PDB file of C-alpha atoms in Angstrom:
ATOM      1  CA  MET A  15     209.797  75.633 101.709  1.00  0.00           C
ATOM      2  CA  GLU A  16     208.527  76.822  98.509  1.00  0.00           C
ATOM      3  CA  ILE A  17     205.406  75.070  97.502  1.00  0.00           C
ATOM      4  CA  GLY A  18     205.022  74.891  93.536  1.00  0.00           C
ATOM      5  CA  LYS A  19     208.744  74.423  93.251  1.00  0.00           C
ATOM      6  CA  ILE A  20     209.930  71.285  90.593  1.00  0.00           C
ATOM      7  CA  VAL A  21     212.252  69.447  92.681  1.00  0.00           C
ATOM      8  CA  MET A  22     214.878  66.018  92.322  1.00  0.00           C
ATOM      9  CA  PRO A  23     215.978  63.679  94.448  1.00  0.00           C
ATOM     10  CA  GLY A  24     218.623  64.886  96.878  1.00  0.00           C
ATOM     11  CA  ASP A  25     217.763  67.959  97.125  1.00  0.00           C
ATOM     12  CA  VAL A  26     217.149  69.471 100.844  1.00  0.00           C
ATOM     13  CA  LEU A  27     213.940  70.836 101.515  1.00  0.00           C
ATOM     14  CA  LEU A  28     214.016  71.935 104.731  1.00  0.00           C
ATOM     15  CA  ASP A  29     216.572  72.334 107.238  1.00  0.00           C
ATOM     16  CA  ILE A  30     214.963  71.552 110.439  1.00  0.00           C
ATOM     17  CA  SER A  31     217.678  73.104 113.137  1.00  0.00           C
ATOM     18  CA  SER A  32     216.191  76.032 111.041  1.00  0.00           C
ATOM     19  CA  VAL A  33     212.631  76.467 111.927  1.00  0.00           C
ATOM     20  CA  GLN A  34     211.944  79.079 114.141  1.00  0.00           C
ATOM     21  CA  ASP A  35     208.436  77.909 115.468  1.00  0.00           C
ATOM     22  CA  LYS A  36     209.245  74.674 117.128  1.00  0.00           C
ATOM     23  CA  SER A  37     205.414  74.416 117.861  1.00  0.00           C
ATOM     24  CA  GLU A  38     204.522  74.527 114.984  1.00  0.00           C
ATOM     25  CA  ASN A  39     203.257  70.755 113.937  1.00  0.00           C
ATOM     26  CA  ILE A  40     204.869  69.581 110.054  1.00  0.00           C
ATOM     27  CA  ILE A  41     203.924  66.734 108.161  1.00  0.00           C
ATOM     28  CA  PHE A  42     205.541  65.372 105.489  1.00  0.00           C
ATOM     29  CA  GLY A  43     203.994  62.567 102.994  1.00  0.00           C
ATOM     30  CA  PRO A  44     205.246  60.689  99.672  1.00  0.00           C
ATOM     31  CA  GLY A  45     208.106  61.566  97.968  1.00  0.00           C
ATOM     32  CA  MET A  46     210.196  62.894 100.981  1.00  0.00           C
ATOM     33  CA  LYS A  47     212.179  61.392 104.073  1.00  0.00           C
ATOM     34  CA  ARG A  48     213.578  62.859 107.487  1.00  0.00           C
ATOM     35  CA  GLU A  49     217.788  62.571 107.298  1.00  0.00           C
ATOM     36  CA  ASP A  50     219.462  63.768 110.490  1.00  0.00           C
ATOM     37  CA  ASN A  51     217.857  67.561 110.490  1.00  0.00           C
ATOM     38  CA  LYS A  52     216.783  67.964 107.366  1.00  0.00           C
ATOM     39  CA  ILE A  53     214.017  67.013 105.500  1.00  0.00           C
ATOM     40  CA  ILE A  54     215.119  65.440 101.602  1.00  0.00           C
ATOM     41  CA  ALA A  55     213.330  64.715  98.825  1.00  0.00           C
ATOM     42  CA  ILE A  56     213.059  60.894  97.347  1.00  0.00           C
ATOM     43  CA  LYS A  57     211.149  61.467  94.485  1.00  0.00           C
ATOM     44  CA  CYS A  58     211.097  64.251  91.500  1.00  0.00           C
ATOM     45  CA  GLY A  59     208.131  66.532  90.950  1.00  0.00           C
ATOM     46  CA  ILE A  60     206.547  69.494  92.433  1.00  0.00           C
ATOM     47  CA  LEU A  61     206.246  70.792  95.859  1.00  0.00           C
ATOM     48  CA  LYS A  62     202.937  70.890  97.110  1.00  0.00           C
ATOM     49  CA  LYS A  63     200.892  71.227 100.469  1.00  0.00           C
ATOM     50  CA  ASN A  64     197.095  69.676 100.848  1.00  0.00           C
ATOM     51  CA  SER A  65     194.562  71.447 102.634  1.00  0.00           C
ATOM     52  CA  SER A  66     196.004  68.922 106.002  1.00  0.00           C
ATOM     53  CA  LYS A  67     199.040  70.881 106.068  1.00  0.00           C
ATOM     54  CA  VAL A  68     200.640  67.603 104.596  1.00  0.00           C
ATOM     55  CA  TYR A  69     203.682  69.063 102.541  1.00  0.00           C
ATOM     56  CA  TYR A  70     204.310  66.003 100.012  1.00  0.00           C
ATOM     57  CA  ILE A  71     205.961  65.645  96.032  1.00  0.00           C
ATOM     58  CA  ASP A  72     203.611  65.304  93.342  1.00  0.00           C
ATOM     59  CA  ASN A  73     204.691  63.053  90.479  1.00  0.00           C
ATOM     60  CA  HIS A  74     203.472  60.810  88.157  1.00  0.00           C
ATOM     61  CA  GLN A  75     204.541  57.646  88.711  1.00  0.00           C
ATOM     62  CA  ASN A  76     202.258  54.826  87.721  1.00  0.00           C
ATOM     63  CA  ARG A  77     203.084  52.571  90.709  1.00  0.00           C
ATOM     64  CA  TYR A  78     201.968  53.697  94.250  1.00  0.00           C
ATOM     65  CA  VAL A  79     204.493  53.717  97.290  1.00  0.00           C
ATOM     66  CA  PRO A  80     203.176  53.493 100.609  1.00  0.00           C
ATOM     67  CA  CYS A  81     204.283  55.864 103.390  1.00  0.00           C
ATOM     68  CA  ARG A  82     203.539  54.892 106.964  1.00  0.00           C
ATOM     69  CA  GLY A  83     200.577  56.960 108.740  1.00  0.00           C
ATOM     70  CA  GLU A  84     199.032  57.696 104.865  1.00  0.00           C
ATOM     71  CA  ASN A  85     195.432  57.297 104.011  1.00  0.00           C
ATOM     72  CA  VAL A  86     194.140  54.798 101.746  1.00  0.00           C
ATOM     73  CA  ILE A  87     191.658  52.691 100.342  1.00  0.00           C
ATOM     74  CA  GLY A  88     192.089  48.847  99.735  1.00  0.00           C
ATOM     75  CA  ILE A  89     190.302  45.644  99.215  1.00  0.00           C
ATOM     76  CA  VAL A  90     190.683  43.401 102.055  1.00  0.00           C
ATOM     77  CA  LEU A  91     192.298  39.700 101.111  1.00  0.00           C
ATOM     78  CA  LYS A  92     192.417  37.942 104.398  1.00  0.00           C
ATOM     79  CA  LYS A  93     191.283  39.082 107.845  1.00  0.00           C
ATOM     80  CA  GLY A  94     192.438  37.339 111.196  1.00  0.00           C
ATOM     81  CA  THR A  95     191.434  38.298 114.759  1.00  0.00           C
ATOM     82  CA  ASP A  96     193.822  40.738 114.878  1.00  0.00           C
ATOM     83  CA  GLU A  97     195.432  41.606 111.536  1.00  0.00           C
ATOM     84  CA  ALA A  98     193.624  41.824 107.752  1.00  0.00           C
ATOM     85  CA  VAL A  99     195.605  41.559 105.032  1.00  0.00           C
ATOM     86  CA  VAL A 100     194.942  44.442 102.670  1.00  0.00           C
ATOM     87  CA  ASP A 101     195.372  45.072  98.382  1.00  0.00           C
ATOM     88  CA  ILE A 102     196.556  49.351  98.120  1.00  0.00           C
ATOM     89  CA  GLY A 103     198.105  48.741  94.898  1.00  0.00           C
ATOM     90  CA  SER A 104     201.607  48.644  95.976  1.00  0.00           C
ATOM     91  CA  SER A 105     204.178  46.250  95.477  1.00  0.00           C
ATOM     92  CA  GLU A 106     203.398  44.077  98.023  1.00  0.00           C
ATOM     93  CA  PRO A 107     199.914  43.939 100.230  1.00  0.00           C
ATOM     94  CA  ALA A 108     199.999  45.903 103.816  1.00  0.00           C
ATOM     95  CA  ILE A 109     199.092  44.660 106.868  1.00  0.00           C
ATOM     96  CA  ALA A 110     196.546  46.406 109.137  1.00  0.00           C
ATOM     97  CA  ASP A 111     196.369  45.843 112.693  1.00  0.00           C
ATOM     98  CA  LEU A 112     192.894  46.018 113.035  1.00  0.00           C
ATOM     99  CA  LEU A 113     193.316  47.072 116.777  1.00  0.00           C
ATOM    100  CA  SER A 114     195.272  50.612 115.245  1.00  0.00           C
ATOM    101  CA  PHE A 115     192.607  51.755 114.782  1.00  0.00           C
ATOM    102  CA  GLU A 116     190.837  54.696 116.319  1.00  0.00           C
ATOM    103  CA  GLY A 117     188.342  53.489 118.973  1.00  0.00           C
ATOM    104  CA  ALA A 118     189.069  49.765 117.967  1.00  0.00           C
ATOM    105  CA  THR A 119     188.844  47.147 120.846  1.00  0.00           C
ATOM    106  CA  LYS A 120     188.164  43.406 120.366  1.00  0.00           C
ATOM    107  CA  ARG A 121     184.970  43.590 120.740  1.00  0.00           C
ATOM    108  CA  ASN A 122     184.519  46.804 118.399  1.00  0.00           C
ATOM    109  CA  LYS A 123     185.886  46.991 114.706  1.00  0.00           C
ATOM    110  CA  PRO A 124     187.903  49.687 113.428  1.00  0.00           C
ATOM    111  CA  ALA A 125     185.419  52.412 111.612  1.00  0.00           C
ATOM    112  CA  LEU A 126     186.668  53.830 108.414  1.00  0.00           C
ATOM    113  CA  LYS A 127     187.697  57.418 108.221  1.00  0.00           C
ATOM    114  CA  ILE A 128     185.794  59.111 104.753  1.00  0.00           C
ATOM    115  CA  PHE A 129     186.898  62.756 103.794  1.00  0.00           C
ATOM    116  CA  LEU A 130     186.157  64.668 100.904  1.00  0.00           C
ATOM    117  CA  PRO A 131     188.826  66.726  99.185  1.00  0.00           C
ATOM    118  CA  ASN A 132     187.905  70.329  98.356  1.00  0.00           C
ATOM    119  CA  SER A 133     187.842  69.618  94.361  1.00  0.00           C
ATOM    120  CA  PRO A 134     186.017  71.789  91.645  1.00  0.00           C
ATOM    121  CA  ILE A 135     184.623  68.648  90.534  1.00  0.00           C
ATOM    122  CA  LEU A 136     183.375  67.199  93.419  1.00  0.00           C
ATOM    123  CA  LYS A 137     181.628  70.158  94.467  1.00  0.00           C
ATOM    124  CA  ARG A 138     179.260  70.714  90.988  1.00  0.00           C
ATOM    125  CA  LEU A 139     178.946  66.478  90.419  1.00  0.00           C
ATOM    126  CA  GLY A 140     177.802  66.822  93.996  1.00  0.00           C
ATOM    127  CA  ILE A 141     174.640  69.472  93.112  1.00  0.00           C
ATOM    128  CA  THR A 142     173.452  67.470  90.566  1.00  0.00           C
ATOM    129  CA  ILE A 143     173.925  64.178  91.527  1.00  0.00           C
ATOM    130  CA  PRO A 144     173.638  63.093  96.048  1.00  0.00           C
ATOM    131  CA  TYR A 145     177.337  60.732  96.104  1.00  0.00           C
ATOM    132  CA  GLU A 146     179.510  59.657  99.190  1.00  0.00           C
ATOM    133  CA  ILE A 147     183.392  59.593  98.397  1.00  0.00           C
ATOM    134  CA  ALA A 148     186.399  58.452  99.283  1.00  0.00           C
ATOM    135  CA  ILE A 149     189.626  59.021  98.052  1.00  0.00           C
ATOM    136  CA  GLY A 150     192.855  57.291  98.982  1.00  0.00           C
ATOM    137  CA  VAL A 151     196.602  58.754  98.525  1.00  0.00           C
ATOM    138  CA  ASN A 152     197.145  55.498  96.677  1.00  0.00           C
ATOM    139  CA  GLY A 153     194.918  56.604  93.974  1.00  0.00           C
ATOM    140  CA  ARG A 154     192.023  54.477  94.740  1.00  0.00           C
ATOM    141  CA  ILE A 155     188.473  56.238  94.884  1.00  0.00           C
ATOM    142  CA  TRP A 156     185.553  54.797  96.320  1.00  0.00           C
ATOM    143  CA  VAL A 157     182.056  55.883  94.936  1.00  0.00           C
ATOM    144  CA  LYS A 158     178.752  55.252  96.290  1.00  0.00           C
ATOM    145  CA  SER A 159     175.434  56.509  95.488  1.00  0.00           C
ATOM    146  CA  THR A 160     171.391  56.043  95.702  1.00  0.00           C
ATOM    147  CA  THR A 161     171.008  53.875  93.068  1.00  0.00           C
ATOM    148  CA  ILE A 162     173.725  52.109  91.037  1.00  0.00           C
ATOM    149  CA  GLU A 163     173.026  54.119  88.086  1.00  0.00           C
ATOM    150  CA  LYS A 164     173.760  57.060  89.304  1.00  0.00           C
ATOM    151  CA  THR A 165     177.109  55.575  90.486  1.00  0.00           C
ATOM    152  CA  LEU A 166     178.043  54.094  87.196  1.00  0.00           C
ATOM    153  CA  VAL A 167     177.718  57.682  86.138  1.00  0.00           C
ATOM    154  CA  LEU A 168     179.551  58.994  88.703  1.00  0.00           C
ATOM    155  CA  VAL A 169     182.419  56.586  87.971  1.00  0.00           C
ATOM    156  CA  GLN A 170     182.601  57.514  84.401  1.00  0.00           C
ATOM    157  CA  ALA A 171     182.203  61.220  84.982  1.00  0.00           C
ATOM    158  CA  LEU A 172     184.936  61.271  87.290  1.00  0.00           C
ATOM    159  CA  SER A 173     187.100  59.436  84.603  1.00  0.00           C
ATOM    160  CA  VAL A 174     186.182  62.056  81.693  1.00  0.00           C
ATOM    161  CA  LEU A 175     186.478  65.121  84.146  1.00  0.00           C
ATOM    162  CA  GLU A 176     189.963  64.677  85.398  1.00  0.00           C
ATOM    163  CA  TYR A 177     191.324  66.977  83.299  1.00  0.00           C
ATOM    164  CA  ALA A 178     188.605  68.739  82.303  1.00  0.00           C
ATOM    165  CA  THR A 179     188.595  72.925  82.598  1.00  0.00           C
ATOM    166  CA  SER A 180     186.042  74.553  84.697  1.00  0.00           C
ATOM    167  CA  THR A 181     183.603  74.955  81.620  1.00  0.00           C
ATOM    168  CA  GLU A 182     183.673  71.347  80.326  1.00  0.00           C
ATOM    169  CA  ILE A 183     183.084  70.582  84.157  1.00  0.00           C
ATOM    170  CA  GLU A 184     180.036  73.044  83.797  1.00  0.00           C
ATOM    171  CA  LEU A 185     178.593  71.919  80.523  1.00  0.00           C
ATOM    172  CA  MET A 186     179.030  67.978  81.472  1.00  0.00           C
ATOM    173  CA  CYS A 187     177.134  68.458  85.104  1.00  0.00           C
ATOM    174  CA  ASP A 188     174.705  70.214  83.214  1.00  0.00           C
ATOM    175  CA  HIS A 189     174.162  67.118  80.471  1.00  0.00           C
ATOM    176  CA  PHE A 190     173.587  65.359  83.395  1.00  0.00           C
ATOM    177  CA  SER A 191     170.992  68.101  85.203  1.00  0.00           C
ATOM    178  CA  THR A 192     169.234  67.380  81.821  1.00  0.00           C
ATOM    179  CA  ILE A 193     169.080  63.280  81.236  1.00  0.00           C
ATOM    180  CA  HIS A 194     167.367  62.978  84.637  1.00  0.00           C
ATOM    181  CA  VAL A 195     169.228  60.331  86.395  1.00  0.00           C
ATOM    182  CA  SER A 196     167.257  57.907  88.136  1.00  0.00           C
TER     183      SER A 196
END
C-alpha cells in the first residue's frame, strides 16, 4: 500500500495473500472493506496511516459514517442497565453495550479512553494552557481546562488554528501567553 496515494472506490489497496510477514497486524479504518483476500477502497480520498498503525482513507465528507472498532466521542441520549443509546454524529444513534468496555462488569461502570494525537497545534497550546482533550474518529472533540474561560479559549483556538501554518500557530499561542488567560 502506498501511503499518500489518491484512491477511488473499487481500487484494490492490498491483496492479503501477497503479504509476506503473516505475523504483522494490519488494521484497516474508515473508507476500506475486505472482500475475499483483498482490501478495497469504498471512498475516494488519500490513503493514510496514523501513529497507531491504522490505515484509512482521508476525505472531506460532511457526514460521519461509522465503522466497527473506531474510537468515537458521543453524547449519551439514553442509558439502560446493559446498554446506552449514543449520538455519535452519524445518521442513526449507536447502541453501546456497557459490558463490552475494557474492565467493565455489572458492578463497575465503563471507563472512557482518552488519547492525544501527535499535533503541533495541541503541543504548542499545551505549553500555554494546560488541558485535557479527546478526539474521536467521528470528528467530535472534547476539551477541558482548569477554568471555563481557558476551555472556551482552547475551543476558539482549535477552530481558528485548524488550517494555520506553523508560524501562525506560534504567533497565536504567543498572543495567548501575553493576555495571560486566568
